[in-house]
Amino acid sequence: MGGLYRKLLYDMKLRHKLLLSYLVLIVIPLGLFQWLASDKMSGLLEQHVHYAARHGFEQTYAFLSYKLAKMAETTDVIVVNDSVIQAMEADPKQPGVDRQLDDYTSLKQFLRALQNKDVARVALYVPEGLIYSSDHENFYPLDPNADSECLRKMNAEKMTYLWCTPSELGYETGTSDGHLYLTRYIRHSYNYLLPAARVNLEIDNATVLAILSGANVVKDSVSYLVSSDGKAVVSSNPGAASGIRLPALRAPDPDAGSASANVGDYFVLYHAVPSSQWTMVTAIPLQQIVSESAKLKYDLYMWVVVIATVAYLLAVWLAHSMTRRISQLVRRLRNIEKGGLISLSRMGGKDEIGELVQTYNLMLERIDRMNREQFKLGQEVKNAELKALQAQINPHFLYNTLDLINWMADRGMQHDIQRVVKSLSRFYKLSLNSGRDLITIRDELRHISFYMDIQNMRFEHKISFHIDVDEEAMACIIPKITLQPIVENAIYHGILERPQRTGSIRVSGTRRGRELILAVEDDGAGMDEERLSKLNGGEACVSRASGSGYGIRNVRLRIEQFFGPPYGLVYRSEPGTGTRAEIHIPAVLPGEMTES
């Protein structure tokens, strides 16, 4: 075991040894401390969130109960008012119309005076015989036989008043939506068991909602009132409230205090609202309760990561400063195996490492000088070979064209002779290009157009020729006489090998970022796998009729000479379906590249 440990330690690089000591002495103890501290603090934070939620709920519940009680006290003023009692106890058949109108005016002013920002409306349900019982603003006819859930509960439990929803009072859906009601009877002074009238105190849901919102001390929590049948009466978020089911959670006794429970994904606080069939509920997503502690853990972990990263960078810098010269020398020596000859900058120090660096730089200078001499010699040999190949290509086309002119002269086709000679002169003018090896795509397309004019005269216009090159590619440069050998190959090895000896050739081109793709497609006879492999492998498949195989090899070699890998020429073909030749070169504009 000791030998294995010693071997691992000796084989490890010096920089890694320094970083390993940093890991053992700093990062591991720091991570352990953070893990212990974050768990402890997370528990304290969760307790704090629970306390804040309960405190906010209790305060909101107390304020809601207080506001509802204060509103209920408004009805005390009504039920003990002598004018109200006398008007309600009067026989509708006895008082005259004038008396009833006086009562109506005074009562209406009285009821409107009780309305404020909390109380939206006060309504009296009066004996049906009174002429103002159908006012439908502050007065409605009293139905002695009226029956609703709210009235039944109030009578059964002998309650002074009761808060109810519109549905609990038996109102039709939509007629009183958005309001809550306090209902209370005005009893006869001579028979307390008989109701003389009924008071309805109407408040807007928004008033209650504004109070309930105070309990939402935790993000994404929802506070609402729920009725005895489990329906949300008022909610700060109706969509969330409808998704929370509260089975057996209603506290029947308002004096019993609030209760709590986990319901699904929520922590729920609830308390019965006095003098109502409602329960106040605040539902807090459990995720939010733990989110604060999770955030604390995340922040602590982030601080650990930041501190560890800074310490790591400092350790790397220190290790690098101590091992920099050795690492640079090792990397440069490895690059020599891959053909990279990069010298080291002068570094201070007269120790053994400094002497090694100096010897390494002297060795590279000698190797680099020898490589440049060898490369220069190789370029001269390659240029001579390419020029010889090009010299072999052009005479074939010139000979065939002169033979065509001679044939036309024998038949007196002077106009066609002029056209051939004109195309031939333009063809060779572009071929010469003032001795330059690079030409624009636009001029290269003109060059093959002149070539196709001559070939079509020779082959009786049996070849359809099309050019479809993007305008943005026209200004890019290409080695001259690149497309002509490929088009010639398409004629002789594609179209003329078909039984009909007719067909079409299409030249297309597009620019894709910094790359230019030119394609020459024909619908000729195509090639078998063996012939295609030879073309893509760089072999010259020479045609007896044209010698075009030399031209294809010339194109491939010149692209490699000018641009290097990964650019070049690729053929794709299947017998009977035609051939596609693709040229991949960099998209270079004139002036961006110097000719060698």
JSON list of C-alpha atoms in Angstrom, two decimals, residues 204-379:
[
{"chain": "A", "resi": 204, "resn": "ASP", "atom": "CA", "xyz": [-68.72, 44.89, -1.01]},
{"chain": "A", "resi": 205, "resn": "ASN", "atom": "CA", "xyz": [-66.47, 41.83, -1.37]},
{"chain": "A", "resi": 206, "resn": "ALA", "atom": "CA", "xyz": [-63.55, 44.19, -2.06]},
{"chain": "A", "resi": 207, "resn": "THR", "atom": "CA", "xyz": [-63.81, 45.53, 1.50]},
{"chain": "A", "resi": 208, "resn": "VAL", "atom": "CA", "xyz": [-63.32, 42.05, 2.95]},
{"chain": "A", "resi": 209, "resn": "LEU", "atom": "CA", "xyz": [-60.68, 41.19, 0.36]},
{"chain": "A", "resi": 210, "resn": "ALA", "atom": "CA", "xyz": [-58.59, 44.22, 1.34]},
{"chain": "A", "resi": 211, "resn": "ILE", "atom": "CA", "xyz": [-58.56, 42.91, 4.92]},
{"chain": "A", "resi": 212, "resn": "LEU", "atom": "CA", "xyz": [-57.80, 39.31, 3.93]},
{"chain": "A", "resi": 213, "resn": "SER", "atom": "CA", "xyz": [-54.81, 40.37, 1.83]},
{"chain": "A", "resi": 214, "resn": "GLY", "atom": "CA", "xyz": [-53.05, 41.39, 5.03]},
{"chain": "A", "resi": 215, "resn": "ALA", "atom": "CA", "xyz": [-52.61, 37.70, 5.93]},
{"chain": "A", "resi": 216, "resn": "ASN", "atom": "CA", "xyz": [-50.58, 37.01, 2.78]},
{"chain": "A", "resi": 217, "resn": "VAL", "atom": "CA", "xyz": [-47.19, 37.60, 4.39]},
{"chain": "A", "resi": 218, "resn": "VAL", "atom": "CA", "xyz": [-45.61, 34.73, 2.43]},
{"chain": "A", "resi": 219, "resn": "LYS", "atom": "CA", "xyz": [-45.19, 34.85, -1.33]},
{"chain": "A", "resi": 220, "resn": "ASP", "atom": "CA", "xyz": [-47.87, 33.02, -3.38]},
{"chain": "A", "resi": 221, "resn": "SER", "atom": "CA", "xyz": [-50.08, 32.45, -0.32]},
{"chain": "A", "resi": 222, "resn": "VAL", "atom": "CA", "xyz": [-53.85, 32.88, -0.62]},
{"chain": "A", "resi": 223, "resn": "SER", "atom": "CA", "xyz": [-56.37, 34.04, 2.01]},
{"chain": "A", "resi": 224, "resn": "TYR", "atom": "CA", "xyz": [-60.11, 33.57, 1.66]},
{"chain": "A", "resi": 225, "resn": "LEU", "atom": "CA", "xyz": [-63.42, 32.95, 3.36]},
{"chain": "A", "resi": 226, "resn": "VAL", "atom": "CA", "xyz": [-64.96, 29.54, 2.80]},
{"chain": "A", "resi": 227, "resn": "SER", "atom": "CA", "xyz": [-68.62, 28.73, 3.38]},
{"chain": "A", "resi": 228, "resn": "SER", "atom": "CA", "xyz": [-69.98, 25.70, 5.20]},
{"chain": "A", "resi": 229, "resn": "ASP", "atom": "CA", "xyz": [-70.39, 23.85, 1.89]},
{"chain": "A", "resi": 230, "resn": "GLY", "atom": "CA", "xyz": [-66.70, 24.32, 1.04]},
{"chain": "A", "resi": 231, "resn": "LYS", "atom": "CA", "xyz": [-67.12, 27.09, -1.53]},
{"chain": "A", "resi": 232, "resn": "ALA", "atom": "CA", "xyz": [-64.84, 30.14, -1.49]},
{"chain": "A", "resi": 233, "resn": "VAL", "atom": "CA", "xyz": [-66.86, 33.24, -0.54]},
{"chain": "A", "resi": 234, "resn": "VAL", "atom": "CA", "xyz": [-64.11, 35.84, -1.04]},
{"chain": "A", "resi": 235, "resn": "SER", "atom": "CA", "xyz": [-60.56, 35.00, -2.16]},
{"chain": "A", "resi": 236, "resn": "SER", "atom": "CA", "xyz": [-57.36, 36.90, -2.86]},
{"chain": "A", "resi": 237, "resn": "ASN", "atom": "CA", "xyz": [-56.69, 34.29, -5.57]},
{"chain": "A", "resi": 238, "resn": "PRO", "atom": "CA", "xyz": [-59.87, 32.46, -6.64]},
{"chain": "A", "resi": 239, "resn": "GLY", "atom": "CA", "xyz": [-58.01, 30.02, -8.88]},
{"chain": "A", "resi": 240, "resn": "ALA", "atom": "CA", "xyz": [-55.72, 28.84, -6.09]},
{"chain": "A", "resi": 241, "resn": "ALA", "atom": "CA", "xyz": [-58.51, 28.74, -3.50]},
{"chain": "A", "resi": 242, "resn": "SER", "atom": "CA", "xyz": [-60.66, 26.49, -5.68]},
{"chain": "A", "resi": 243, "resn": "GLY", "atom": "CA", "xyz": [-57.88, 23.92, -5.79]},
{"chain": "A", "resi": 244, "resn": "ILE", "atom": "CA", "xyz": [-57.56, 23.58, -2.00]},
{"chain": "A", "resi": 245, "resn": "ARG", "atom": "CA", "xyz": [-59.84, 21.04, -0.32]},
{"chain": "A", "resi": 246, "resn": "LEU", "atom": "CA", "xyz": [-60.46, 21.43, 3.42]},
{"chain": "A", "resi": 247, "resn": "PRO", "atom": "CA", "xyz": [-62.00, 18.16, 4.66]},
{"chain": "A", "resi": 248, "resn": "ALA", "atom": "CA", "xyz": [-63.04, 18.42, 8.33]},
{"chain": "A", "resi": 249, "resn": "LEU", "atom": "CA", "xyz": [-60.93, 21.52, 8.90]},
{"chain": "A", "resi": 250, "resn": "ARG", "atom": "CA", "xyz": [-63.66, 23.97, 9.88]},
{"chain": "A", "resi": 251, "resn": "ALA", "atom": "CA", "xyz": [-63.38, 25.01, 13.50]},
{"chain": "A", "resi": 252, "resn": "PRO", "atom": "CA", "xyz": [-66.98, 25.11, 14.80]},
{"chain": "A", "resi": 253, "resn": "ASP", "atom": "CA", "xyz": [-66.21, 27.35, 17.76]},
{"chain": "A", "resi": 254, "resn": "PRO", "atom": "CA", "xyz": [-64.81, 30.84, 17.04]},
{"chain": "A", "resi": 255, "resn": "ASP", "atom": "CA", "xyz": [-63.52, 30.99, 20.62]},
{"chain": "A", "resi": 256, "resn": "ALA", "atom": "CA", "xyz": [-61.49, 27.81, 20.14]},
{"chain": "A", "resi": 257, "resn": "GLY", "atom": "CA", "xyz": [-58.67, 29.69, 18.40]},
{"chain": "A", "resi": 258, "resn": "SER", "atom": "CA", "xyz": [-57.06, 29.11, 15.04]},
{"chain": "A", "resi": 259, "resn": "ALA", "atom": "CA", "xyz": [-55.92, 25.72, 13.84]},
{"chain": "A", "resi": 260, "resn": "SER", "atom": "CA", "xyz": [-53.42, 24.54, 11.22]},
{"chain": "A", "resi": 261, "resn": "ALA", "atom": "CA", "xyz": [-52.81, 21.49, 9.06]},
{"chain": "A", "resi": 262, "resn": "ASN", "atom": "CA", "xyz": [-50.91, 20.37, 5.98]},
{"chain": "A", "resi": 263, "resn": "VAL", "atom": "CA", "xyz": [-53.33, 19.92, 3.08]},
{"chain": "A", "resi": 264, "resn": "GLY", "atom": "CA", "xyz": [-51.72, 18.62, -0.09]},
{"chain": "A", "resi": 265, "resn": "ASP", "atom": "CA", "xyz": [-49.02, 21.07, -1.10]},
{"chain": "A", "resi": 266, "resn": "TYR", "atom": "CA", "xyz": [-50.20, 23.74, 1.35]},
{"chain": "A", "resi": 267, "resn": "PHE", "atom": "CA", "xyz": [-49.78, 24.67, 4.99]},
{"chain": "A", "resi": 268, "resn": "VAL", "atom": "CA", "xyz": [-53.27, 25.85, 6.00]},
{"chain": "A", "resi": 269, "resn": "LEU", "atom": "CA", "xyz": [-54.28, 28.16, 8.87]},
{"chain": "A", "resi": 270, "resn": "TYR", "atom": "CA", "xyz": [-58.04, 28.47, 9.56]},
{"chain": "A", "resi": 271, "resn": "HIS", "atom": "CA", "xyz": [-60.43, 29.99, 12.08]},
{"chain": "A", "resi": 272, "resn": "ALA", "atom": "CA", "xyz": [-64.25, 30.21, 12.21]},
{"chain": "A", "resi": 273, "resn": "VAL", "atom": "CA", "xyz": [-65.64, 33.74, 11.70]},
{"chain": "A", "resi": 274, "resn": "PRO", "atom": "CA", "xyz": [-68.08, 34.77, 14.48]},
{"chain": "A", "resi": 275, "resn": "SER", "atom": "CA", "xyz": [-71.78, 35.14, 13.66]},
{"chain": "A", "resi": 276, "resn": "SER", "atom": "CA", "xyz": [-71.38, 33.54, 10.23]},
{"chain": "A", "resi": 277, "resn": "GLN", "atom": "CA", "xyz": [-71.15, 30.20, 8.51]},
{"chain": "A", "resi": 278, "resn": "TRP", "atom": "CA", "xyz": [-67.71, 31.09, 7.20]},
{"chain": "A", "resi": 279, "resn": "THR", "atom": "CA", "xyz": [-64.17, 30.09, 8.02]},
{"chain": "A", "resi": 280, "resn": "MET", "atom": "CA", "xyz": [-61.19, 32.35, 7.35]},
{"chain": "A", "resi": 281, "resn": "VAL", "atom": "CA", "xyz": [-58.40, 30.37, 5.67]},
{"chain": "A", "resi": 282, "resn": "THR", "atom": "CA", "xyz": [-54.84, 31.25, 4.73]},
{"chain": "A", "resi": 283, "resn": "ALA", "atom": "CA", "xyz": [-53.09, 28.65, 2.56]},
{"chain": "A", "resi": 284, "resn": "ILE", "atom": "CA", "xyz": [-49.32, 28.91, 2.16]},
{"chain": "A", "resi": 285, "resn": "PRO", "atom": "CA", "xyz": [-47.48, 26.72, -0.40]},
{"chain": "A", "resi": 286, "resn": "LEU", "atom": "CA", "xyz": [-45.14, 24.40, 1.47]},
{"chain": "A", "resi": 287, "resn": "GLN", "atom": "CA", "xyz": [-42.58, 25.14, -1.22]},
{"chain": "A", "resi": 288, "resn": "GLN", "atom": "CA", "xyz": [-42.59, 28.79, -0.19]},
{"chain": "A", "resi": 289, "resn": "ILE", "atom": "CA", "xyz": [-42.08, 27.90, 3.46]},
{"chain": "A", "resi": 290, "resn": "VAL", "atom": "CA", "xyz": [-38.93, 25.97, 2.65]},
{"chain": "A", "resi": 291, "resn": "SER", "atom": "CA", "xyz": [-37.90, 28.32, -0.13]},
{"chain": "A", "resi": 292, "resn": "GLU", "atom": "CA", "xyz": [-36.35, 30.79, 2.30]},
{"chain": "A", "resi": 293, "resn": "SER", "atom": "CA", "xyz": [-34.22, 28.09, 3.84]},
{"chain": "A", "resi": 294, "resn": "ALA", "atom": "CA", "xyz": [-33.45, 26.73, 0.39]},
{"chain": "A", "resi": 295, "resn": "LYS", "atom": "CA", "xyz": [-32.44, 30.23, -0.67]},
{"chain": "A", "resi": 296, "resn": "LEU", "atom": "CA", "xyz": [-30.21, 30.51, 2.39]},
{"chain": "A", "resi": 297, "resn": "LYS", "atom": "CA", "xyz": [-28.62, 27.17, 1.58]},
{"chain": "A", "resi": 298, "resn": "TYR", "atom": "CA", "xyz": [-28.14, 28.28, -2.00]},
{"chain": "A", "resi": 299, "resn": "ASP", "atom": "CA", "xyz": [-26.58, 31.58, -0.90]},
{"chain": "A", "resi": 300, "resn": "LEU", "atom": "CA", "xyz": [-24.25, 29.78, 1.49]},
{"chain": "A", "resi": 301, "resn": "TYR", "atom": "CA", "xyz": [-23.27, 27.27, -1.18]},
{"chain": "A", "resi": 302, "resn": "MET", "atom": "CA", "xyz": [-22.68, 30.10, -3.62]},
{"chain": "A", "resi": 303, "resn": "TRP", "atom": "CA", "xyz": [-20.45, 31.88, -1.11]},
{"chain": "A", "resi": 304, "resn": "VAL", "atom": "CA", "xyz": [-18.56, 28.65, -0.59]},
{"chain": "A", "resi": 305, "resn": "VAL", "atom": "CA", "xyz": [-18.21, 28.24, -4.33]},
{"chain": "A", "resi": 306, "resn": "VAL", "atom": "CA", "xyz": [-17.05, 31.85, -4.73]},
{"chain": "A", "resi": 307, "resn": "ILE", "atom": "CA", "xyz": [-14.56, 31.58, -1.86]},
{"chain": "A", "resi": 308, "resn": "ALA", "atom": "CA", "xyz": [-13.36, 28.18, -3.10]},
{"chain": "A", "resi": 309, "resn": "THR", "atom": "CA", "xyz": [-13.06, 29.50, -6.64]},
{"chain": "A", "resi": 310, "resn": "VAL", "atom": "CA", "xyz": [-11.06, 32.55, -5.58]},
{"chain": "A", "resi": 311, "resn": "ALA", "atom": "CA", "xyz": [-8.85, 30.37, -3.39]},
{"chain": "A", "resi": 312, "resn": "TYR", "atom": "CA", "xyz": [-8.48, 27.88, -6.24]},
{"chain": "A", "resi": 313, "resn": "LEU", "atom": "CA", "xyz": [-7.49, 30.62, -8.68]},
{"chain": "A", "resi": 314, "resn": "LEU", "atom": "CA", "xyz": [-4.94, 31.90, -6.19]},
{"chain": "A", "resi": 315, "resn": "ALA", "atom": "CA", "xyz": [-3.64, 28.36, -5.71]},
{"chain": "A", "resi": 316, "resn": "VAL", "atom": "CA", "xyz": [-3.47, 27.84, -9.48]},
{"chain": "A", "resi": 317, "resn": "TRP", "atom": "CA", "xyz": [-1.63, 31.13, -9.87]},
{"chain": "A", "resi": 318, "resn": "LEU", "atom": "CA", "xyz": [0.85, 30.22, -7.17]},
{"chain": "A", "resi": 319, "resn": "ALA", "atom": "CA", "xyz": [1.33, 26.72, -8.59]},
{"chain": "A", "resi": 320, "resn": "HIS", "atom": "CA", "xyz": [1.63, 28.13, -12.09]},
{"chain": "A", "resi": 321, "resn": "SER", "atom": "CA", "xyz": [4.22, 30.70, -11.06]},
{"chain": "A", "resi": 322, "resn": "MET", "atom": "CA", "xyz": [6.30, 27.94, -9.50]},
{"chain": "A", "resi": 323, "resn": "THR", "atom": "CA", "xyz": [6.00, 25.42, -12.36]},
{"chain": "A", "resi": 324, "resn": "ARG", "atom": "CA", "xyz": [5.45, 27.72, -15.35]},
{"chain": "A", "resi": 325, "resn": "ARG", "atom": "CA", "xyz": [8.83, 27.28, -17.01]},
{"chain": "A", "resi": 326, "resn": "ILE", "atom": "CA", "xyz": [8.78, 23.51, -16.61]},
{"chain": "A", "resi": 327, "resn": "SER", "atom": "CA", "xyz": [5.22, 23.25, -18.01]},
{"chain": "A", "resi": 328, "resn": "GLN", "atom": "CA", "xyz": [6.03, 25.45, -21.00]},
{"chain": "A", "resi": 329, "resn": "LEU", "atom": "CA", "xyz": [9.11, 23.43, -21.85]},
{"chain": "A", "resi": 330, "resn": "VAL", "atom": "CA", "xyz": [7.19, 20.13, -21.57]},
{"chain": "A", "resi": 331, "resn": "ARG", "atom": "CA", "xyz": [4.34, 21.41, -23.81]},
{"chain": "A", "resi": 332, "resn": "ARG", "atom": "CA", "xyz": [6.77, 22.67, -26.46]},
{"chain": "A", "resi": 333, "resn": "LEU", "atom": "CA", "xyz": [8.64, 19.38, -26.49]},
{"chain": "A", "resi": 334, "resn": "ARG", "atom": "CA", "xyz": [5.35, 17.51, -26.98]},
{"chain": "A", "resi": 335, "resn": "ASN", "atom": "CA", "xyz": [4.39, 19.85, -29.83]},
{"chain": "A", "resi": 336, "resn": "ILE", "atom": "CA", "xyz": [7.55, 18.90, -31.68]},
{"chain": "A", "resi": 337, "resn": "GLU", "atom": "CA", "xyz": [6.14, 15.36, -32.02]},
{"chain": "A", "resi": 338, "resn": "LYS", "atom": "CA", "xyz": [3.07, 16.88, -33.76]},
{"chain": "A", "resi": 339, "resn": "GLY", "atom": "CA", "xyz": [5.11, 19.12, -36.04]},
{"chain": "A", "resi": 340, "resn": "GLY", "atom": "CA", "xyz": [4.70, 22.31, -34.01]},
{"chain": "A", "resi": 341, "resn": "LEU", "atom": "CA", "xyz": [7.84, 24.40, -33.72]},
{"chain": "A", "resi": 342, "resn": "ILE", "atom": "CA", "xyz": [7.11, 27.20, -31.25]},
{"chain": "A", "resi": 343, "resn": "SER", "atom": "CA", "xyz": [9.99, 28.79, -29.42]},
{"chain": "A", "resi": 344, "resn": "LEU", "atom": "CA", "xyz": [9.88, 29.84, -25.78]},
{"chain": "A", "resi": 345, "resn": "SER", "atom": "CA", "xyz": [10.21, 33.49, -24.84]},
{"chain": "A", "resi": 346, "resn": "ARG", "atom": "CA", "xyz": [13.26, 34.41, -22.83]},
{"chain": "A", "resi": 347, "resn": "MET", "atom": "CA", "xyz": [12.67, 33.62, -19.18]},
{"chain": "A", "resi": 348, "resn": "GLY", "atom": "CA", "xyz": [14.72, 34.84, -16.30]},
{"chain": "A", "resi": 349, "resn": "GLY", "atom": "CA", "xyz": [16.90, 32.52, -14.32]},
{"chain": "A", "resi": 350, "resn": "LYS", "atom": "CA", "xyz": [20.27, 30.95, -14.84]},
{"chain": "A", "resi": 351, "resn": "ASP", "atom": "CA", "xyz": [19.39, 27.62, -13.32]},
{"chain": "A", "resi": 352, "resn": "GLU", "atom": "CA", "xyz": [19.17, 24.28, -15.11]},
{"chain": "A", "resi": 353, "resn": "ILE", "atom": "CA", "xyz": [15.68, 25.08, -16.45]},
{"chain": "A", "resi": 354, "resn": "GLY", "atom": "CA", "xyz": [16.94, 28.33, -17.99]},
{"chain": "A", "resi": 355, "resn": "GLU", "atom": "CA", "xyz": [19.76, 26.45, -19.75]},
{"chain": "A", "resi": 356, "resn": "LEU", "atom": "CA", "xyz": [17.29, 23.85, -21.07]},
{"chain": "A", "resi": 357, "resn": "VAL", "atom": "CA", "xyz": [15.04, 26.63, -22.46]},
{"chain": "A", "resi": 358, "resn": "GLN", "atom": "CA", "xyz": [17.99, 28.29, -24.20]},
{"chain": "A", "resi": 359, "resn": "THR", "atom": "CA", "xyz": [19.12, 24.98, -25.77]},
{"chain": "A", "resi": 360, "resn": "TYR", "atom": "CA", "xyz": [15.52, 24.24, -26.86]},
{"chain": "A", "resi": 361, "resn": "ASN", "atom": "CA", "xyz": [15.21, 27.61, -28.67]},
{"chain": "A", "resi": 362, "resn": "LEU", "atom": "CA", "xyz": [18.51, 27.09, -30.53]},
{"chain": "A", "resi": 363, "resn": "MET", "atom": "CA", "xyz": [17.34, 23.64, -31.66]},
{"chain": "A", "resi": 364, "resn": "LEU", "atom": "CA", "xyz": [14.04, 25.05, -32.95]},
{"chain": "A", "resi": 365, "resn": "GLU", "atom": "CA", "xyz": [15.78, 27.77, -34.96]},
{"chain": "A", "resi": 366, "resn": "ARG", "atom": "CA", "xyz": [17.84, 25.15, -36.81]},
{"chain": "A", "resi": 367, "resn": "ILE", "atom": "CA", "xyz": [14.83, 22.89, -37.45]},
{"chain": "A", "resi": 368, "resn": "ASP", "atom": "CA", "xyz": [12.73, 25.83, -38.68]},
{"chain": "A", "resi": 369, "resn": "ARG", "atom": "CA", "xyz": [15.42, 26.97, -41.09]},
{"chain": "A", "resi": 370, "resn": "MET", "atom": "CA", "xyz": [15.70, 23.48, -42.57]},
{"chain": "A", "resi": 371, "resn": "ASN", "atom": "CA", "xyz": [11.90, 23.20, -42.92]},
{"chain": "A", "resi": 372, "resn": "ARG", "atom": "CA", "xyz": [11.61, 26.53, -44.77]},
{"chain": "A", "resi": 373, "resn": "GLU", "atom": "CA", "xyz": [14.28, 25.49, -47.25]},
{"chain": "A", "resi": 374, "resn": "GLN", "atom": "CA", "xyz": [12.55, 22.15, -47.83]},
{"chain": "A", "resi": 375, "resn": "PHE", "atom": "CA", "xyz": [9.11, 23.79, -48.21]},
{"chain": "A", "resi": 376, "resn": "LYS", "atom": "CA", "xyz": [10.42, 26.32, -50.72]},
{"chain": "A", "resi": 377, "resn": "LEU", "atom": "CA", "xyz": [11.93, 23.54, -52.79]},
{"chain": "A", "resi": 378, "resn": "GLY", "atom": "CA", "xyz": [8.70, 21.54, -52.64]},
{"chain": "A", "resi": 379, "resn": "GLN", "atom": "CA", "xyz": [6.58, 24.53, -53.73]}
]
